[in-house]
mmCIF file of C-alpha atoms in Angstrom:
data_model
loop_
_atom_site.group_PDB
_atom_site.id
_atom_site.type_symbol
_atom_site.label_atom_id
_atom_site.label_comp_id
_atom_site.label_asym_id
_atom_site.label_seq_id
_atom_site.Cartn_x
_atom_site.Cartn_y
_atom_site.Cartn_z
ATOM 1 C CA UNK A 814 130.898 16.697 80.415
ATOM 2 C CA UNK A 815 127.932 17.305 82.714
ATOM 3 C CA UNK A 816 128.892 17.566 86.519
ATOM 4 C CA UNK A 817 126.967 16.848 89.580
ATOM 5 C CA UNK A 818 124.566 19.885 89.320
ATOM 6 C CA UNK A 819 123.390 18.995 85.743
ATOM 7 C CA UNK A 820 123.055 15.252 86.517
ATOM 8 C CA UNK A 821 121.089 16.191 89.780
ATOM 9 C CA UNK A 822 118.756 18.338 87.840
ATOM 10 C CA UNK A 823 118.043 15.407 85.441
ATOM 11 C CA UNK A 824 117.525 13.026 88.267
ATOM 12 C CA UNK A 825 114.921 15.325 89.894
ATOM 13 C CA UNK A 826 113.110 15.538 86.683
ATOM 14 C CA UNK A 827 113.157 11.810 86.188
ATOM 15 C CA UNK A 828 111.920 11.221 89.749
ATOM 16 C CA UNK A 829 108.898 13.442 88.874
ATOM 17 C CA UNK A 830 108.028 11.950 85.531
ATOM 18 C CA UNK A 831 109.206 8.468 85.613
ATOM 19 C CA UNK A 832 109.413 6.926 89.149
ATOM 20 C CA UNK A 833 106.649 4.317 89.652
ATOM 21 C CA UNK A 834 105.974 3.711 86.038
ATOM 22 C CA UNK A 835 105.888 0.427 84.494
ATOM 23 C CA UNK A 836 107.913 -0.144 81.108
ATOM 24 C CA UNK A 837 105.531 -1.431 78.307
ATOM 25 C CA UNK A 838 108.234 -1.339 75.521
ATOM 26 C CA UNK A 839 111.740 -0.204 74.732
ATOM 27 C CA UNK A 840 113.060 0.627 71.307
ATOM 28 C CA UNK A 841 116.814 0.690 70.629
ATOM 29 C CA UNK A 842 117.327 2.798 67.568
ATOM 30 C CA UNK A 843 121.283 2.824 67.572
ATOM 31 C CA UNK A 844 123.314 -0.040 68.750
ATOM 32 C CA UNK A 845 126.042 2.275 70.281
ATOM 33 C CA UNK A 846 123.539 3.504 72.898
ATOM 34 C CA UNK A 847 123.550 0.153 74.486
ATOM 35 C CA UNK A 848 127.122 -0.888 73.678
ATOM 36 C CA UNK A 849 127.930 -1.092 77.504
ATOM 37 C CA UNK A 850 124.842 -3.623 77.981
ATOM 38 C CA UNK A 851 126.488 -7.100 77.232
ATOM 39 C CA UNK A 852 123.310 -8.597 75.802
ATOM 40 C CA UNK A 853 122.823 -6.025 73.171
ATOM 41 C CA UNK A 854 119.859 -3.962 72.181
ATOM 42 C CA UNK A 855 117.259 -6.926 71.802
ATOM 43 C CA UNK A 856 118.239 -8.231 75.376
ATOM 44 C CA UNK A 857 118.192 -4.650 76.981
ATOM 45 C CA UNK A 858 114.589 -4.197 75.569
ATOM 46 C CA UNK A 859 113.386 -7.578 76.408
ATOM 47 C CA UNK A 860 114.769 -7.385 80.147
ATOM 48 C CA UNK A 861 113.076 -3.937 80.836
ATOM 49 C CA UNK A 862 109.666 -4.939 79.425
ATOM 50 C CA UNK A 863 107.272 -5.149 82.399
ATOM 51 C CA UNK A 864 109.734 -3.797 85.039
ATOM 52 C CA UNK A 865 108.587 -0.709 87.204
ATOM 53 C CA UNK A 866 111.028 2.015 87.649
ATOM 54 C CA UNK A 867 111.993 2.980 91.149
ATOM 55 C CA UNK A 868 113.057 6.445 92.503
ATOM 56 C CA UNK A 869 115.989 7.581 90.397
ATOM 57 C CA UNK A 870 119.345 7.730 92.138
ATOM 58 C CA UNK A 871 122.603 9.488 91.727
ATOM 59 C CA UNK A 872 126.229 9.390 93.025
ATOM 60 C CA UNK A 873 128.499 12.116 91.620
ATOM 61 C CA UNK A 874 128.052 12.337 88.010
ATOM 62 C CA UNK A 875 126.479 8.958 87.750
ATOM 63 C CA UNK A 876 122.650 8.461 87.327
ATOM 64 C CA UNK A 877 120.817 5.255 87.612
ATOM 65 C CA UNK A 878 117.067 4.054 87.526
ATOM 66 C CA UNK A 879 116.547 1.190 90.060
ATOM 67 C CA UNK A 880 114.055 -1.411 89.102
ATOM 68 C CA UNK A 881 111.472 -2.023 91.831
ATOM 69 C CA UNK A 882 111.610 -5.430 93.533
ATOM 70 C CA UNK A 883 114.848 -6.347 91.804
ATOM 71 C CA UNK A 884 118.580 -6.054 92.351
ATOM 72 C CA UNK A 885 118.968 -4.501 88.926
ATOM 73 C CA UNK A 886 119.261 -0.822 87.671
ATOM 74 C CA UNK A 887 119.495 1.162 84.548
ATOM 75 C CA UNK A 888 122.685 3.025 84.399
ATOM 76 C CA UNK A 889 122.846 6.277 82.336
ATOM 77 C CA UNK A 890 125.943 7.500 80.802
ATOM 78 C CA UNK A 891 125.490 10.917 79.555
ATOM 79 C CA UNK A 892 128.764 11.128 77.895
ATOM 80 C CA UNK A 893 129.559 14.423 76.063
ATOM 81 C CA UNK A 894 125.982 14.936 74.594
ATOM 82 C CA UNK A 895 123.526 12.552 76.068
ATOM 83 C CA UNK A 896 120.211 13.704 77.163
ATOM 84 C CA UNK A 897 117.182 11.856 78.902
ATOM 85 C CA UNK A 898 114.154 13.696 77.912
ATOM 86 C CA UNK A 899 110.587 13.376 78.767
ATOM 87 C CA UNK A 900 108.436 13.804 75.726
ATOM 88 C CA UNK A 901 104.653 13.512 74.726
ATOM 89 C CA UNK A 902 104.416 10.373 72.813
ATOM 90 C CA UNK A 903 103.093 12.123 69.781
ATOM 91 C CA UNK A 904 106.253 14.649 69.789
ATOM 92 C CA UNK A 905 108.294 14.529 66.712
ATOM 93 C CA UNK A 906 111.395 12.157 67.050
ATOM 94 C CA UNK A 907 114.660 14.199 67.757
ATOM 95 C CA UNK A 908 117.418 13.972 65.047
ATOM 96 C CA UNK A 909 119.588 11.925 67.302
ATOM 97 C CA UNK A 910 116.853 9.744 69.113
ATOM 98 C CA UNK A 911 118.790 6.537 70.325
ATOM 99 C CA UNK A 912 116.385 4.890 72.682
ATOM 100 C CA UNK A 913 112.704 5.133 73.379
ATOM 101 C CA UNK A 914 110.792 3.825 76.373
ATOM 102 C CA UNK A 915 107.224 3.690 76.514
ATOM 103 C CA UNK A 916 105.036 3.065 79.655
ATOM 104 C CA UNK A 917 101.856 1.135 80.346
ATOM 105 C CA UNK A 918 99.932 4.078 81.686
ATOM 106 C CA UNK A 919 99.738 5.870 78.275
ATOM 107 C CA UNK A 920 96.186 5.849 78.197
ATOM 108 C CA UNK A 921 95.146 6.235 81.836
ATOM 109 C CA UNK A 922 94.954 8.965 84.226
ATOM 110 C CA UNK A 923 98.150 9.907 86.418
ATOM 111 C CA UNK A 924 98.346 11.907 89.569
ATOM 112 C CA UNK A 925 101.764 13.263 88.391
ATOM 113 C CA UNK A 926 100.566 14.119 84.911
ATOM 114 C CA UNK A 927 103.005 11.737 83.312
ATOM 115 C CA UNK A 928 100.555 9.814 81.281
ATOM 116 C CA UNK A 929 100.846 10.140 77.639
ATOM 117 C CA UNK A 930 104.679 10.767 77.911
ATOM 118 C CA UNK A 931 107.581 8.568 77.143
ATOM 119 C CA UNK A 932 111.288 8.613 78.117
ATOM 120 C CA UNK A 933 113.881 9.282 75.289
ATOM 121 C CA UNK A 934 117.533 8.942 75.094
ATOM 122 C CA UNK A 935 119.020 11.483 72.732
ATOM 123 C CA UNK A 936 122.607 11.590 71.867
ATOM 124 C CA UNK A 937 124.362 13.664 69.080
ATOM 125 C CA UNK A 938 127.892 12.237 69.554
ATOM 126 C CA UNK A 939 126.853 8.568 70.724
ATOM 127 C CA UNK A 940 129.306 8.614 73.566
ATOM 128 C CA UNK A 941 126.626 7.914 76.073
ATOM 129 C CA UNK A 942 124.295 5.286 76.469
ATOM 130 C CA UNK A 943 121.970 2.985 78.753
ATOM 131 C CA UNK A 944 122.832 -0.357 80.292
ATOM 132 C CA UNK A 945 121.437 -2.786 82.749
ATOM 133 C CA UNK A 946 123.538 -3.880 85.814
ATOM 134 C CA UNK A 947 123.324 -5.842 89.046
ATOM 135 C CA UNK A 948 123.167 -3.814 92.153
ATOM 136 C CA UNK A 949 125.585 -4.084 95.057
ATOM 137 C CA UNK A 950 124.550 -4.329 98.706
ATOM 138 C CA UNK A 951 124.520 -0.570 98.844
ATOM 139 C CA UNK A 952 122.141 -0.334 96.003
ATOM 140 C CA UNK A 953 124.729 0.873 93.511
ATOM 141 C CA UNK A 954 125.228 -0.570 89.942
ATOM 142 C CA UNK A 955 128.175 -2.790 90.388
ATOM 143 C CA UNK A 956 130.166 -1.095 87.788
ATOM 144 C CA UNK A 957 130.337 2.210 89.828
ATOM 145 C CA UNK A 958 130.796 0.693 93.115
ATOM 146 C CA UNK A 959 134.219 2.278 93.373
ATOM 147 C CA UNK A 960 133.097 5.786 92.977
ATOM 148 C CA UNK A 961 133.336 7.922 96.214
ATOM 149 C CA UNK A 962 130.426 9.706 97.850
ATOM 150 C CA UNK A 963 129.818 13.331 96.539
ATOM 151 C CA UNK A 964 130.153 16.379 98.634
ATOM 152 C CA UNK A 965 126.406 16.728 98.775
ATOM 153 C CA UNK A 966 125.975 13.345 100.291
ATOM 154 C CA UNK A 967 124.976 13.522 103.898
ATOM 155 C CA UNK A 968 127.300 10.612 104.663
ATOM 156 C CA UNK A 969 130.339 12.171 102.988
ATOM 157 C CA UNK A 970 133.403 11.761 105.364
ATOM 158 C CA UNK A 971 135.035 14.905 105.473
ATOM 159 C CA UNK A 972 137.817 13.678 107.889
ATOM 160 C CA UNK A 973 138.721 10.626 105.770
ATOM 161 C CA UNK A 974 138.859 13.050 102.773
ATOM 162 C CA UNK A 975 141.283 15.421 104.389
ATOM 163 C CA UNK A 976 143.468 12.425 105.514
ATOM 164 C CA UNK A 977 143.348 10.990 101.880
ATOM 165 C CA UNK A 978 144.509 14.484 100.516
ATOM 166 C CA UNK A 979 147.345 14.686 102.871
ATOM 167 C CA UNK A 980 148.522 11.100 101.954
ATOM 168 C CA UNK A 981 148.383 11.772 98.124
ATOM 169 C CA UNK A 982 151.311 13.181 96.359
ATOM 170 C CA UNK A 983 149.239 15.333 94.061
ATOM 171 C CA UNK A 984 147.835 18.678 93.637
ATOM 172 C CA UNK A 985 144.492 20.256 94.650
ATOM 173 C CA UNK A 986 142.755 20.298 91.314
ATOM 174 C CA UNK A 987 143.804 16.762 90.480
ATOM 175 C CA UNK A 988 142.517 15.716 93.851
ATOM 176 C CA UNK A 989 139.075 17.299 93.256
ATOM 177 C CA UNK A 990 138.729 15.597 89.993
ATOM 178 C CA UNK A 991 139.757 12.078 91.394
ATOM 179 C CA UNK A 992 136.320 10.288 91.490
ATOM 180 C CA UNK A 993 137.689 7.826 93.937
ATOM 181 C CA UNK A 994 138.187 10.461 96.444
ATOM 182 C CA UNK A 995 135.280 12.768 95.921
ATOM 183 C CA UNK A 996 132.714 12.437 93.109
ATOM 184 C CA UNK A 997 130.624 14.804 91.079
ATOM 185 C CA UNK A 998 133.354 17.574 90.599
ATOM 186 C CA UNK A 999 134.474 18.416 87.230
ATOM 187 C CA UNK A 1000 136.545 21.072 85.602
ATOM 188 C CA UNK A 1001 133.979 23.884 85.777
ATOM 189 C CA UNK A 1002 133.113 23.523 89.446
ATOM 190 C CA UNK A 1003 136.717 22.751 90.449
ATOM 191 C CA UNK A 1004 137.854 26.118 88.954
ATOM 192 C CA UNK A 1005 134.863 27.928 90.504
ATOM 193 C CA UNK A 1006 135.550 26.548 94.013
ATOM 194 C CA UNK A 1007 139.351 27.123 93.739
ATOM 195 C CA UNK A 1008 138.642 30.693 92.809
ATOM 196 C CA UNK A 1009 136.385 31.119 95.812
ATOM 197 C CA UNK A 1010 138.977 29.507 98.036
ATOM 198 C CA UNK A 1011 141.881 31.642 96.655
ATOM 199 C CA UNK A 1012 143.917 28.429 96.001
ATOM 200 C CA UNK A 1013 145.885 27.785 92.848
ATOM 201 C CA UNK A 1014 145.266 24.652 91.055
ATOM 202 C CA UNK A 1015 148.693 23.333 91.439
ATOM 203 C CA UNK A 1016 148.823 23.755 95.297
ATOM 204 C CA UNK A 1017 150.120 20.462 96.522
ATOM 205 C CA UNK A 1018 147.622 18.684 98.784
ATOM 206 C CA UNK A 1019 150.274 17.462 101.121
ATOM 207 C CA UNK A 1020 150.497 20.702 102.920
ATOM 208 C CA UNK A 1021 146.868 21.569 102.899
ATOM 209 C CA UNK A 1022 145.678 22.124 106.416
ATOM 210 C CA UNK A 1023 142.422 20.832 107.801
ATOM 211 C CA UNK A 1024 140.897 24.189 107.974
ATOM 212 C CA UNK A 1025 141.668 24.929 104.347
ATOM 213 C CA UNK A 1026 140.457 21.557 103.077
ATOM 214 C CA UNK A 1027 137.303 22.254 105.182
ATOM 215 C CA UNK A 1028 136.858 25.635 103.579
ATOM 216 C CA UNK A 1029 137.425 24.406 100.020
ATOM 217 C CA UNK A 1030 134.799 21.694 100.602
ATOM 218 C CA UNK A 1031 132.472 24.330 101.725
ATOM 219 C CA UNK A 1032 133.124 26.307 98.456
ATOM 220 C CA UNK A 1033 132.457 23.095 96.469
ATOM 221 C CA UNK A 1034 129.126 22.712 98.055
ATOM 222 C CA UNK A 1035 128.230 26.395 97.742
ATOM 223 C CA UNK A 1036 128.793 26.644 93.980
ATOM 224 C CA UNK A 1037 127.157 23.390 93.287
ATOM 225 C CA UNK A 1038 124.103 24.495 95.313
ATOM 226 C CA UNK A 1039 124.014 27.633 93.556
ATOM 227 C CA UNK A 1040 124.186 25.985 90.155
ATOM 228 C CA UNK A 1041 121.417 23.638 91.265
ATOM 229 C CA UNK A 1042 119.283 26.652 91.975
ATOM 230 C CA UNK A 1043 119.397 27.677 88.430
ATOM 231 C CA UNK A 1044 119.306 24.454 86.557
ATOM 232 C CA UNK A 1045 123.023 23.799 86.232
ATOM 233 C CA UNK A 1046 125.565 25.065 83.606
ATOM 234 C CA UNK A 1047 124.555 25.024 79.934
ATOM 235 C CA UNK A 1048 127.113 26.203 77.539
ATOM 236 C CA UNK A 1049 125.272 24.934 74.557
ATOM 237 C CA UNK A 1050 121.992 23.152 73.696
ATOM 238 C CA UNK A 1051 123.594 19.841 74.681
ATOM 239 C CA UNK A 1052 123.011 20.304 78.436
ATOM 240 C CA UNK A 1053 119.468 20.329 79.175
ATOM 241 C CA UNK A 1054 116.880 19.058 81.857
ATOM 242 C CA UNK A 1055 114.303 16.259 81.018
ATOM 243 C CA UNK A 1056 112.018 19.047 79.520
ATOM 244 C CA UNK A 1057 114.681 20.100 77.127
ATOM 245 C CA UNK A 1058 115.495 23.421 79.078
ATOM 246 C CA UNK A 1059 118.927 24.839 79.662
ATOM 247 C CA UNK A 1060 120.627 25.877 83.026
ATOM 248 C CA UNK A 1061 121.653 29.348 83.590
ATOM 249 C CA UNK A 1062 124.636 29.093 85.941
ATOM 250 C CA UNK A 1063 127.088 29.981 83.129
ATOM 251 C CA UNK A 1064 125.908 33.565 83.567
ATOM 252 C CA UNK A 1065 127.199 33.497 87.277
ATOM 253 C CA UNK A 1066 130.615 31.842 86.713
ATOM 254 C CA UNK A 1067 133.587 33.764 88.431
ATOM 255 C CA UNK A 1068 136.467 32.043 86.768
ATOM 256 C CA UNK A 1069 135.722 29.127 84.357
ATOM 257 C CA UNK A 1070 135.518 30.452 80.723
ATOM 258 C CA UNK A 1071 136.308 34.102 81.669
ATOM 259 C CA UNK A 1072 139.678 34.388 80.201
ATOM 260 C CA UNK A 1073 141.009 38.010 79.883
ATOM 261 C CA UNK A 1074 137.888 39.229 81.854
ATOM 262 C CA UNK A 1075 138.347 41.078 85.162
ATOM 263 C CA UNK A 1076 138.456 39.099 88.275
ATOM 264 C CA UNK A 1077 135.171 40.003 90.060
ATOM 265 C CA UNK A 1078 137.262 40.401 93.260
ATOM 266 C CA UNK A 1079 140.474 42.434 92.227
ATOM 267 C CA UNK A 1080 139.994 43.304 88.545
ATOM 268 C CA UNK A 1081 143.010 41.435 87.454
ATOM 269 C CA UNK A 1082 142.360 39.584 84.032
ATOM 270 C CA UNK A 1083 141.473 36.082 84.372
ATOM 271 C CA UNK A 1084 144.078 33.686 82.812
ATOM 272 C CA UNK A 1085 143.705 30.410 81.179
ATOM 273 C CA UNK A 1086 146.212 27.721 81.225
ATOM 274 C CA UNK A 1087 146.353 24.248 79.278
ATOM 275 C CA UNK A 1088 145.970 21.422 81.991
ATOM 276 C CA UNK A 1089 145.681 17.741 81.443
ATOM 277 C CA UNK A 1090 144.142 18.291 78.115
ATOM 278 C CA UNK A 1091 141.772 20.631 79.471
ATOM 279 C CA UNK A 1092 141.904 24.381 80.630
ATOM 280 C CA UNK A 1093 142.300 25.736 84.136
ATOM 281 C CA UNK A 1094 140.970 29.370 84.644
ATOM 282 C CA UNK A 1095 142.187 31.325 87.605
ATOM 283 C CA UNK A 1096 143.261 34.819 88.932
ATOM 284 C CA UNK A 1097 146.897 35.278 88.980
ATOM 285 C CA UNK A 1098 146.622 37.751 91.899
ATOM 286 C CA UNK A 1099 143.994 36.059 94.115
ATOM 287 C CA UNK A 1100 145.356 32.542 93.394
ATOM 288 C CA UNK A 1101 149.098 32.793 93.557
ATOM 289 C CA UNK A 1102 150.982 29.809 92.255
ATOM 290 C CA UNK A 1103 152.894 27.740 94.863
ATOM 291 C CA UNK A 1104 156.468 28.274 95.354
ATOM 292 C CA UNK A 1105 158.934 26.093 93.522
ATOM 293 C CA UNK A 1106 161.452 24.378 95.803
ATOM 294 C CA UNK A 1107 164.965 25.373 94.949
#
């Protein structure tokens, strides 16, 4: 699943190519791509026609396109393989094209160079989709109002986060993946931040001190900003930006996906353990497991 850096890369691309453009027509090519929209494909297309797209927004892993002058937004669910691509209108259709959005400025000049391009939602596995939702007073689509702020949000409350960690009977990686506590962190960046912080993924949060939780948040931010600088993490062709380009942070990973490779700090082979239907990668020397109470 794409995490905060990958979604932010897409958001920035959409801001450049889509913001301020007015929808001329929407073509829904697969019903599953709008299954989260209660009215179905025809209603989705009709309600977007004539609307102007505002500046794309993101919270954690969630991305949406607000509609100017309306309390409505198009929420994008990328799922396992969803892609939002900006393509020339005459470009061949992708094999798994699900939704096409054309704009009214197709034949006119554009200061951004966006004229003559369209927005396409491509999804091989059809787990993702687009849907129209009313906004809350905070400007979020109502279905994601419960999602916490992410660590790159200037309004993220570190004190409240630390207190929530101490109050939960959970472990540190579970807490990092809890989108009601902190959003945007997934399996990859959790393992990377924990490696940098020298914390085992099963470390209880109840005894995590304020300095340690602050340090961990710093590593979360650092690894995400580093990933953003190189376009995110792409292990295959499914994770791309709006121009179809892959990110390169997978070449800089210190823990995730490096089973049996030497730890970049101490040389001990990185281990992988099954964890909540996923995997956790860690250094057994740098990230010692917590002691089990007798």
